[in-house]
PDB file of C-alpha atoms in Angstrom:
ATOM      1  CA  LYS K  59     -62.009 -21.017  17.880  1.00 46.00           C
ATOM      2  CA  LYS K  60     -59.462 -18.298  18.466  1.00 47.00           C
ATOM      3  CA  ASN K  61     -57.301 -20.551  20.643  1.00 48.00           C
ATOM      4  CA  LYS K  62     -57.515 -23.360  18.105  1.00 45.00           C
ATOM      5  CA  LYS K  63     -56.374 -21.024  15.323  1.00 42.00           C
ATOM      6  CA  ASN K  64     -53.406 -19.889  17.385  1.00 42.00           C
ATOM      7  CA  LYS K  65     -52.355 -23.491  18.012  1.00 39.00           C
ATOM      8  CA  ILE K  66     -52.501 -24.296  14.291  1.00 33.00           C
ATOM      9  CA  THR K  67     -50.342 -21.254  13.509  1.00 31.00           C
ATOM     10  CA  LYS K  68     -47.732 -22.381  16.016  1.00 33.00           C
ATOM     11  CA  LYS K  69     -47.657 -25.859  14.515  1.00 36.00           C
ATOM     12  CA  VAL K  70     -47.137 -24.516  10.999  1.00 32.00           C
ATOM     13  CA  LYS K  71     -44.346 -22.256  12.202  1.00 38.00           C
ATOM     14  CA  GLY K  72     -42.807 -25.169  14.018  1.00 39.00           C
ATOM     15  CA  LYS K  73     -42.628 -27.199  10.800  1.00 40.00           C
ATOM     16  CA  ASN K  74     -40.543 -24.501   9.142  1.00 42.00           C
ATOM     17  CA  LYS K  75     -38.012 -24.396  11.967  1.00 48.00           C
ATOM     18  CA  LYS K  76     -35.360 -26.963  12.767  1.00 57.00           C
ATOM     19  CA  LYS K  77     -36.094 -28.611  16.068  1.00 77.00           C
ATOM     20  CA  LEU K  78     -33.273 -27.891  18.455  1.00 86.00           C
ATOM     21  CA  LYS K  79     -33.335 -29.270  21.961  1.00 88.00           C
ATOM     22  CA  ILE K  80     -31.903 -26.621  24.220  1.00 92.00           C
ATOM     23  CA  ASN K  81     -31.089 -26.718  27.878  1.00 90.00           C
ATOM     24  CA  LYS K  82     -29.313 -23.839  29.570  1.00 89.00           C
ATOM     25  CA  ASP K  83     -27.089 -26.347  31.398  1.00 93.00           C
ATOM     26  CA  MET K  84     -25.843 -28.018  28.211  1.00 95.00           C
ATOM     27  CA  THR K  85     -22.080 -28.546  27.989  1.00 96.00           C
ATOM     28  CA  MET K  86     -19.843 -27.632  25.066  1.00 96.00           C
ATOM     29  CA  ASP K  87     -19.638 -31.351  24.224  1.00 96.00           C
ATOM     30  CA  GLU K  88     -23.410 -31.421  23.751  1.00 95.00           C
ATOM     31  CA  ILE K  89     -23.380 -28.267  21.658  1.00 96.00           C
ATOM     32  CA  ILE K  90     -20.474 -29.067  19.330  1.00 95.00           C
ATOM     33  CA  ASN K  91     -22.276 -31.538  17.035  1.00 93.00           C
ATOM     34  CA  LYS K  92     -24.916 -28.905  16.233  1.00 96.00           C
ATOM     35  CA  ALA K  93     -22.673 -25.877  16.650  1.00 97.00           C
ATOM     36  CA  VAL K  94     -23.988 -23.957  13.620  1.00 98.00           C
ATOM     37  CA  GLU K  95     -27.631 -24.412  14.637  1.00 97.00           C
ATOM     38  CA  PHE K  96     -26.868 -23.273  18.175  1.00 97.00           C
ATOM     39  CA  CYS K  97     -25.032 -20.164  16.940  1.00 98.00           C
ATOM     40  CA  ASN K  98     -28.015 -19.108  14.839  1.00 97.00           C
ATOM     41  CA  HIS K  99     -30.586 -19.683  17.585  1.00 97.00           C
ATOM     42  CA  HIS K 100     -31.747 -16.960  19.977  1.00 95.00           C
ATOM     43  CA  THR K 101     -31.111 -18.930  23.168  1.00 96.00           C
ATOM     44  CA  GLY K 102     -28.526 -21.220  21.629  1.00 97.00           C
ATOM     45  CA  SER K 103     -26.240 -18.328  20.736  1.00 98.00           C
ATOM     46  CA  ARG K 104     -26.199 -17.136  24.337  1.00 97.00           C
ATOM     47  CA  ILE K 105     -25.333 -20.616  25.574  1.00 97.00           C
ATOM     48  CA  VAL K 106     -22.567 -20.906  22.961  1.00 98.00           C
ATOM     49  CA  GLN K 107     -21.038 -17.600  24.075  1.00 98.00           C
ATOM     50  CA  LYS K 108     -21.041 -18.639  27.703  1.00 97.00           C
ATOM     51  CA  ARG K 109     -19.688 -22.147  27.134  1.00 97.00           C
ATOM     52  CA  PHE K 110     -16.996 -20.895  24.751  1.00 98.00           C
ATOM     53  CA  VAL K 111     -15.546 -18.637  27.446  1.00 97.00           C
ATOM     54  CA  GLU K 112     -15.622 -21.484  29.985  1.00 97.00           C
ATOM     55  CA  SER K 113     -14.140 -24.146  27.678  1.00 97.00           C
ATOM     56  CA  SER K 114     -10.567 -25.379  27.383  1.00 97.00           C
ATOM     57  CA  GLU K 115      -8.517 -24.307  24.367  1.00 96.00           C
ATOM     58  CA  ASP K 116      -8.902 -27.773  22.857  1.00 97.00           C
ATOM     59  CA  LYS K 117     -12.693 -27.567  23.079  1.00 97.00           C
ATOM     60  CA  LYS K 118     -12.629 -24.071  21.601  1.00 97.00           C
ATOM     61  CA  ASP K 119     -10.566 -25.337  18.671  1.00 97.00           C
ATOM     62  CA  ILE K 120     -12.998 -28.199  18.059  1.00 97.00           C
ATOM     63  CA  PHE K 121     -15.944 -25.806  18.181  1.00 98.00           C
ATOM     64  CA  LEU K 122     -14.292 -23.485  15.659  1.00 97.00           C
ATOM     65  CA  SER K 123     -13.539 -26.402  13.339  1.00 97.00           C
ATOM     66  CA  LYS K 124     -17.239 -27.321  13.381  1.00 97.00           C
ATOM     67  CA  ILE K 125     -18.401 -23.858  12.290  1.00 98.00           C
ATOM     68  CA  LYS K 126     -15.446 -22.955  10.070  1.00 96.00           C
ATOM     69  CA  GLY K 127     -17.272 -23.590   6.793  1.00 96.00           C
ATOM     70  CA  GLU K 128     -20.263 -21.507   7.915  1.00 98.00           C
ATOM     71  CA  ILE K 129     -18.525 -18.505   9.479  1.00 98.00           C
ATOM     72  CA  LEU K 130     -19.733 -16.114   6.762  1.00 98.00           C
ATOM     73  CA  PRO K 131     -23.482 -16.864   7.095  1.00 98.00           C
ATOM     74  CA  ILE K 132     -23.206 -17.094  10.885  1.00 98.00           C
ATOM     75  CA  SER K 133     -21.578 -13.632  10.923  1.00 98.00           C
ATOM     76  CA  LYS K 134     -24.564 -12.241   9.001  1.00 98.00           C
ATOM     77  CA  ASP K 135     -27.112 -13.822  11.315  1.00 98.00           C
ATOM     78  CA  ILE K 136     -29.030 -11.780  13.886  1.00 98.00           C
ATOM     79  CA  PHE K 137     -27.906 -14.141  16.667  1.00 98.00           C
ATOM     80  CA  GLY K 138     -24.902 -15.848  15.103  1.00 98.00           C
ATOM     81  CA  ASN K 139     -22.851 -12.669  14.813  1.00 98.00           C
ATOM     82  CA  TYR K 140     -22.566 -12.521  18.606  1.00 98.00           C
ATOM     83  CA  ALA K 141     -21.048 -16.020  18.694  1.00 98.00           C
ATOM     84  CA  ILE K 142     -18.362 -15.021  16.170  1.00 98.00           C
ATOM     85  CA  GLN K 143     -17.648 -11.832  18.098  1.00 98.00           C
ATOM     86  CA  LYS K 144     -17.182 -13.904  21.247  1.00 98.00           C
ATOM     87  CA  VAL K 145     -14.566 -16.043  19.476  1.00 98.00           C
ATOM     88  CA  LEU K 146     -12.766 -12.872  18.376  1.00 98.00           C
ATOM     89  CA  GLU K 147     -12.885 -11.448  21.899  1.00 96.00           C
ATOM     90  CA  SER K 148     -10.649 -14.309  23.031  1.00 95.00           C
ATOM     91  CA  GLN K 149      -7.910 -12.582  20.974  1.00 94.00           C
ATOM     92  CA  ASP K 150      -6.329 -15.891  20.032  1.00 96.00           C
ATOM     93  CA  PRO K 151      -4.182 -15.256  16.912  1.00 96.00           C
ATOM     94  CA  LYS K 152      -4.861 -18.731  15.474  1.00 96.00           C
ATOM     95  CA  LYS K 153      -8.616 -18.345  15.811  1.00 97.00           C
ATOM     96  CA  ASN K 154      -8.485 -14.836  14.381  1.00 97.00           C
ATOM     97  CA  ASP K 155      -6.481 -16.161  11.424  1.00 96.00           C
ATOM     98  CA  ALA K 156      -9.085 -18.890  10.848  1.00 97.00           C
ATOM     99  CA  ILE K 157     -11.935 -16.372  10.808  1.00 97.00           C
ATOM    100  CA  MET K 158      -9.980 -14.042   8.520  1.00 97.00           C
ATOM    101  CA  GLU K 159      -9.363 -16.920   6.122  1.00 96.00           C
ATOM    102  CA  ALA K 160     -13.055 -17.886   6.179  1.00 97.00           C
ATOM    103  CA  ILE K 161     -14.268 -14.423   5.132  1.00 97.00           C
ATOM    104  CA  LYS K 162     -11.506 -13.649   2.645  1.00 96.00           C
ATOM    105  CA  GLY K 163     -13.018 -12.222  -0.522  1.00 97.00           C
ATOM    106  CA  ARG K 164     -16.309 -11.383   1.251  1.00 98.00           C
ATOM    107  CA  ILE K 165     -15.171  -8.530   3.496  1.00 98.00           C
ATOM    108  CA  GLY K 166     -17.148  -5.929   1.532  1.00 98.00           C
ATOM    109  CA  GLU K 167     -20.286  -8.027   1.781  1.00 98.00           C
ATOM    110  CA  LEU K 168     -19.901  -8.359   5.541  1.00 98.00           C
ATOM    111  CA  SER K 169     -19.104  -4.674   6.009  1.00 98.00           C
ATOM    112  CA  LEU K 170     -22.385  -3.631   4.399  1.00 98.00           C
ATOM    113  CA  ASN K 171     -24.446  -6.160   6.324  1.00 98.00           C
ATOM    114  CA  MET K 172     -26.413  -5.090   9.411  1.00 98.00           C
ATOM    115  CA  TYR K 173     -24.926  -7.860  11.548  1.00 98.00           C
ATOM    116  CA  GLY K 174     -21.784  -8.658   9.610  1.00 98.00           C
ATOM    117  CA  CYS K 175     -20.482  -5.119  10.126  1.00 98.00           C
ATOM    118  CA  ARG K 176     -20.331  -5.818  13.868  1.00 98.00           C
ATOM    119  CA  VAL K 177     -18.123  -8.832  13.262  1.00 98.00           C
ATOM    120  CA  MET K 178     -15.928  -6.774  10.936  1.00 98.00           C
ATOM    121  CA  GLN K 179     -15.472  -4.045  13.543  1.00 98.00           C
ATOM    122  CA  GLN K 180     -14.468  -6.598  16.161  1.00 98.00           C
ATOM    123  CA  LEU K 181     -12.159  -8.346  13.698  1.00 98.00           C
ATOM    124  CA  ILE K 182     -10.389  -5.107  12.759  1.00 98.00           C
ATOM    125  CA  THR K 183      -9.958  -4.325  16.463  1.00 97.00           C
ATOM    126  CA  VAL K 184      -8.201  -7.595  17.360  1.00 97.00           C
ATOM    127  CA  ILE K 185      -6.644  -8.883  14.127  1.00 96.00           C
ATOM    128  CA  ASP K 186      -2.888  -8.836  13.596  1.00 96.00           C
ATOM    129  CA  LYS K 187      -1.929  -5.626  11.784  1.00 96.00           C
ATOM    130  CA  LYS K 188      -0.451  -7.639   8.951  1.00 96.00           C
ATOM    131  CA  TYR K 189      -4.025  -8.250   7.747  1.00 97.00           C
ATOM    132  CA  LEU K 190      -5.033  -4.587   7.611  1.00 97.00           C
ATOM    133  CA  PRO K 191      -3.661  -4.051   4.059  1.00 96.00           C
ATOM    134  CA  GLN K 192      -5.726  -7.049   2.890  1.00 96.00           C
ATOM    135  CA  ILE K 193      -8.885  -5.651   4.477  1.00 98.00           C
ATOM    136  CA  THR K 194      -8.131  -2.237   2.972  1.00 97.00           C
ATOM    137  CA  GLU K 195      -7.583  -3.771  -0.462  1.00 97.00           C
ATOM    138  CA  GLU K 196     -10.898  -5.655  -0.391  1.00 98.00           C
ATOM    139  CA  LEU K 197     -12.783  -2.504   0.575  1.00 98.00           C
ATOM    140  CA  GLU K 198     -10.897  -0.200  -1.783  1.00 97.00           C
ATOM    141  CA  GLY K 199     -13.419  -0.421  -4.611  1.00 96.00           C
ATOM    142  CA  ILE K 200     -16.369   0.333  -2.345  1.00 98.00           C
ATOM    143  CA  PHE K 201     -14.921   2.910   0.072  1.00 98.00           C
ATOM    144  CA  GLU K 202     -17.449   5.565  -0.920  1.00 98.00           C
ATOM    145  CA  LYS K 203     -20.349   3.105  -0.770  1.00 98.00           C
ATOM    146  CA  CYS K 204     -19.278   1.982   2.703  1.00 98.00           C
ATOM    147  CA  ILE K 205     -18.794   5.544   3.938  1.00 98.00           C
ATOM    148  CA  GLU K 206     -22.346   6.457   2.912  1.00 98.00           C
ATOM    149  CA  ASP K 207     -23.825   3.231   4.291  1.00 98.00           C
ATOM    150  CA  GLN K 208     -25.420   2.970   7.741  1.00 98.00           C
ATOM    151  CA  ASN K 209     -23.423  -0.202   8.431  1.00 98.00           C
ATOM    152  CA  GLY K 210     -20.300   0.210   6.342  1.00 98.00           C
ATOM    153  CA  ASN K 211     -19.348   3.608   7.752  1.00 98.00           C
ATOM    154  CA  HIS K 212     -18.640   2.026  11.136  1.00 98.00           C
ATOM    155  CA  VAL K 213     -16.238  -0.450   9.522  1.00 98.00           C
ATOM    156  CA  ILE K 214     -14.374   2.327   7.700  1.00 98.00           C
ATOM    157  CA  GLN K 215     -14.098   4.339  10.915  1.00 98.00           C
ATOM    158  CA  LYS K 216     -12.739   1.332  12.791  1.00 98.00           C
ATOM    159  CA  LEU K 217     -10.217   0.694  10.014  1.00 98.00           C
ATOM    160  CA  ILE K 218      -9.064   4.339  10.111  1.00 98.00           C
ATOM    161  CA  GLU K 219      -8.662   4.127  13.886  1.00 98.00           C
ATOM    162  CA  ARG K 220      -6.527   0.974  13.623  1.00 97.00           C
ATOM    163  CA  LEU K 221      -4.284   2.195  10.793  1.00 97.00           C
ATOM    164  CA  GLU K 222      -1.266   4.274  11.708  1.00 94.00           C
ATOM    165  CA  VAL K 223      -0.970   7.888  10.577  1.00 94.00           C
ATOM    166  CA  GLY K 224       0.183   7.807   6.965  1.00 83.00           C
ATOM    167  CA  GLU K 225      -1.225   4.314   6.286  1.00 92.00           C
ATOM    168  CA  ASN K 226      -4.668   5.603   5.347  1.00 95.00           C
ATOM    169  CA  SER K 227      -3.754   7.198   2.012  1.00 96.00           C
ATOM    170  CA  LYS K 228      -6.220   5.107  -0.012  1.00 97.00           C
ATOM    171  CA  ILE K 229      -9.125   6.054   2.224  1.00 98.00           C
ATOM    172  CA  PHE K 230      -7.908   9.650   2.378  1.00 98.00           C
ATOM    173  CA  ASP K 231      -7.804   9.980  -1.417  1.00 98.00           C
ATOM    174  CA  VAL K 232     -11.421   8.826  -1.763  1.00 98.00           C
ATOM    175  CA  VAL K 233     -12.646  11.080   1.040  1.00 98.00           C
ATOM    176  CA  TYR K 234     -10.710  14.099  -0.207  1.00 98.00           C
ATOM    177  CA  SER K 235     -12.034  13.702  -3.761  1.00 98.00           C
ATOM    178  CA  LYS K 236     -15.612  13.990  -2.422  1.00 98.00           C
ATOM    179  CA  LEU K 237     -14.866  16.002   0.718  1.00 98.00           C
ATOM    180  CA  ILE K 238     -17.659  18.579   0.565  1.00 98.00           C
ATOM    181  CA  THR K 239     -20.286  16.078  -0.594  1.00 98.00           C
ATOM    182  CA  LEU K 240     -19.343  13.647   2.184  1.00 98.00           C
ATOM    183  CA  SER K 241     -19.219  16.476   4.734  1.00 98.00           C
ATOM    184  CA  LYS K 242     -22.911  17.025   4.030  1.00 98.00           C
ATOM    185  CA  HIS K 243     -23.753  13.338   4.416  1.00 98.00           C
ATOM    186  CA  THR K 244     -25.202  11.874   7.610  1.00 98.00           C
ATOM    187  CA  TYR K 245     -22.534   9.144   7.779  1.00 98.00           C
ATOM    188  CA  GLY K 246     -19.838  10.799   5.688  1.00 98.00           C
ATOM    189  CA  CYS K 247     -19.419  13.636   8.191  1.00 98.00           C
ATOM    190  CA  ARG K 248     -18.678  11.082  10.921  1.00 98.00           C
ATOM    191  CA  VAL K 249     -16.021   9.345   8.838  1.00 98.00           C
ATOM    192  CA  ILE K 250     -14.343  12.683   8.081  1.00 98.00           C
ATOM    193  CA  GLN K 251     -14.189  13.527  11.791  1.00 98.00           C
ATOM    194  CA  THR K 252     -12.548  10.162  12.499  1.00 98.00           C
ATOM    195  CA  LEU K 253     -10.142  10.613   9.597  1.00 97.00           C
ATOM    196  CA  LEU K 254      -9.039  14.018  10.918  1.00 96.00           C
ATOM    197  CA  THR K 255      -7.687  12.301  14.060  1.00 94.00           C
ATOM    198  CA  LYS K 256      -5.346  10.119  11.974  1.00 95.00           C
ATOM    199  CA  CYS K 257      -4.145  12.510   9.262  1.00 95.00           C
ATOM    200  CA  ASN K 258      -0.555  13.607   8.914  1.00 95.00           C
ATOM    201  CA  GLU K 259       0.166  17.336   8.683  1.00 94.00           C
ATOM    202  CA  GLU K 260       0.017  17.453   4.893  1.00 96.00           C
ATOM    203  CA  GLN K 261      -3.332  15.626   4.771  1.00 97.00           C
ATOM    204  CA  THR K 262      -4.794  17.850   7.499  1.00 95.00           C
ATOM    205  CA  ASP K 263      -3.729  21.007   5.649  1.00 95.00           C
ATOM    206  CA  LYS K 264      -5.349  19.779   2.419  1.00 97.00           C
ATOM    207  CA  ILE K 265      -8.654  19.046   4.152  1.00 97.00           C
ATOM    208  CA  LEU K 266      -8.653  22.348   6.036  1.00 95.00           C
ATOM    209  CA  LYS K 267      -7.948  24.345   2.877  1.00 95.00           C
ATOM    210  CA  LYS K 268     -11.000  22.876   1.150  1.00 97.00           C
ATOM    211  CA  ILE K 269     -13.126  23.288   4.301  1.00 95.00           C
ATOM    212  CA  TYR K 270     -12.133  26.967   4.550  1.00 94.00           C
ATOM    213  CA  GLU K 271     -13.192  27.516   0.942  1.00 94.00           C
ATOM    214  CA  ASN K 272     -16.656  26.151   1.777  1.00 95.00           C
ATOM    215  CA  VAL K 273     -16.987  27.257   5.385  1.00 94.00           C
ATOM    216  CA  VAL K 274     -20.245  29.216   4.990  1.00 92.00           C
ATOM    217  CA  ASP K 275     -21.952  26.459   3.012  1.00 94.00           C
ATOM    218  CA  LEU K 276     -20.862  23.777   5.486  1.00 96.00           C
ATOM    219  CA  SER K 277     -21.693  25.850   8.557  1.00 92.00           C
ATOM    220  CA  MET K 278     -25.308  26.125   7.403  1.00 91.00           C
ATOM    221  CA  ASP K 279     -25.641  22.464   6.433  1.00 95.00           C
ATOM    222  CA  GLN K 280     -27.373  20.030   8.791  1.00 96.00           C
ATOM    223  CA  TYR K 281     -24.359  17.691   8.755  1.00 98.00           C
ATOM    224  CA  GLY K 282     -21.559  19.903   7.480  1.00 97.00           C
ATOM    225  CA  ASN K 283     -21.810  22.117  10.552  1.00 95.00           C
ATOM    226  CA  TYR K 284     -20.568  19.208  12.665  1.00 97.00           C
ATOM    227  CA  ILE K 285     -17.300  19.242  10.717  1.00 96.00           C
ATOM    228  CA  ILE K 286     -16.776  22.930  11.518  1.00 94.00           C
ATOM    229  CA  GLN K 287     -17.660  22.377  15.178  1.00 94.00           C
ATOM    230  CA  TYR K 288     -15.292  19.413  15.365  1.00 95.00           C
ATOM    231  CA  ILE K 289     -12.388  21.382  13.917  1.00 94.00           C
ATOM    232  CA  LEU K 290     -12.944  24.144  16.478  1.00 92.00           C
ATOM    233  CA  GLU K 291     -13.606  21.923  19.510  1.00 91.00           C
ATOM    234  CA  LYS K 292     -10.717  19.521  18.883  1.00 90.00           C
ATOM    235  CA  LYS K 293      -8.386  22.331  17.819  1.00 89.00           C
ATOM    236  CA  ILE K 294      -7.568  20.514  14.581  1.00 88.00           C
ATOM    237  CA  ALA K 295      -6.484  23.775  12.972  1.00 84.00           C
ATOM    238  CA  LYS K 296      -3.538  25.738  14.356  1.00 81.00           C
ATOM    239  CA  ASN K 297      -5.096  28.872  12.921  1.00 80.00           C
ATOM    240  CA  VAL K 298      -8.897  29.101  12.964  1.00 82.00           C
ATOM    241  CA  GLY K 299      -8.843  32.637  11.569  1.00 84.00           C
ATOM    242  CA  PRO K 300     -10.053  31.541   8.114  1.00 83.00           C
ATOM    243  CA  ILE K 301     -13.170  30.034   9.710  1.00 86.00           C
ATOM    244  CA  TYR K 302     -14.026  33.251  11.539  1.00 79.00           C
ATOM    245  CA  GLU K 303     -13.208  35.308   8.449  1.00 79.00           C
ATOM    246  CA  GLY K 304     -15.538  33.137   6.422  1.00 74.00           C
ATOM    247  CA  ILE K 305     -18.507  33.452   8.747  1.00 76.00           C
ATOM    248  CA  LYS K 306     -18.175  36.982  10.135  1.00 70.00           C
ATOM    249  CA  GLY K 307     -20.034  38.489   7.212  1.00 63.00           C
ATOM    250  CA  ASN K 308     -22.890  36.058   7.712  1.00 63.00           C
ATOM    251  CA  ILE K 309     -23.483  36.313  11.457  1.00 58.00           C
ATOM    252  CA  PHE K 310     -27.042  37.584  10.996  1.00 47.00           C
ATOM    253  CA  ASP K 311     -27.951  34.748   8.634  1.00 58.00           C
ATOM    254  CA  PHE K 312     -26.377  32.197  11.002  1.00 55.00           C
ATOM    255  CA  SER K 313     -28.354  33.546  13.982  1.00 54.00           C
ATOM    256  CA  LYS K 314     -31.601  32.844  12.116  1.00 55.00           C
ATOM    257  CA  HIS K 315     -30.461  29.445  10.924  1.00 58.00           C
ATOM    258  CA  LYS K 316     -31.536  26.319  12.731  1.00 59.00           C
TER     259      LYS K 316
END
C-alpha cells in the first residue's frame, strides 16, 4: 500500500509540471524552441549554460531572442538565474544591453529578490558604466530598504564598488543620514565598510567625525564594533587618537563585554 501511495503522489506531481524531455547531449538547436522551460529546469539550466558557452555568436543571439520577453521571471527563478548570469559572463555589450533593457523599471524588484540579486550583481559587474546612473536612479528611492535587506545589500555593495570615488553621493547621503543606526545593523555595517573604500576625503572625514562621537556605543555593539575594527585594520583614519581617547575610560567595561 505504501508503494502504491508513493506512485500516486508522483503522478499527481507530474500533472502539475510541464513535461520536458531532457537529454544531456541535446544541442542548442534542440533547446532553443523551449529555451524558457529549459532555463527554469534544474537539469535544463545546466545544459543551457554549457551549450551557451559552446555555441556560435549567431546561436547565442537566437537563444537570447527566445528568452528576451521572459528575462525578468527567469532571473528570479532558482535555476533560471544561473542561465542569465551565464549570458552576462560572456561580456558581450549587445547582450548586456538587451538584458538591461528587459529589466528596466524592475531593478529594485530584482535587487530584493533572493535569486534576482545575483543577476543584478553580475550585471553591475559587467555592464557598460553608462548604465550605472540608471541603476542608481532606480534604486534611489529604496536605498535604505536595500541596505537593510539580506539580498539587496549585496547589490548596493557591488554598485558602490563599481562607481568611481565621488560618484556615490546619492548612496553616501542616505548612509550618512542614518550612519549610527546602519552601523548597528547586520547588513548595514557591511555596506558602510564597503562605502569607506570608495569615499573621497571629505566624505571620509564626515563619517569618521560621527563615528568618533559614538565610538563607545559602537564599540560595544554586536555589529557596530566591526566598523571600529575596520577603521583601525584598514587604516581608514590618518589619526586614530579620537578612537583611543573615546575608549580609554571604558577599558574595564570593554574587557567584560562579549
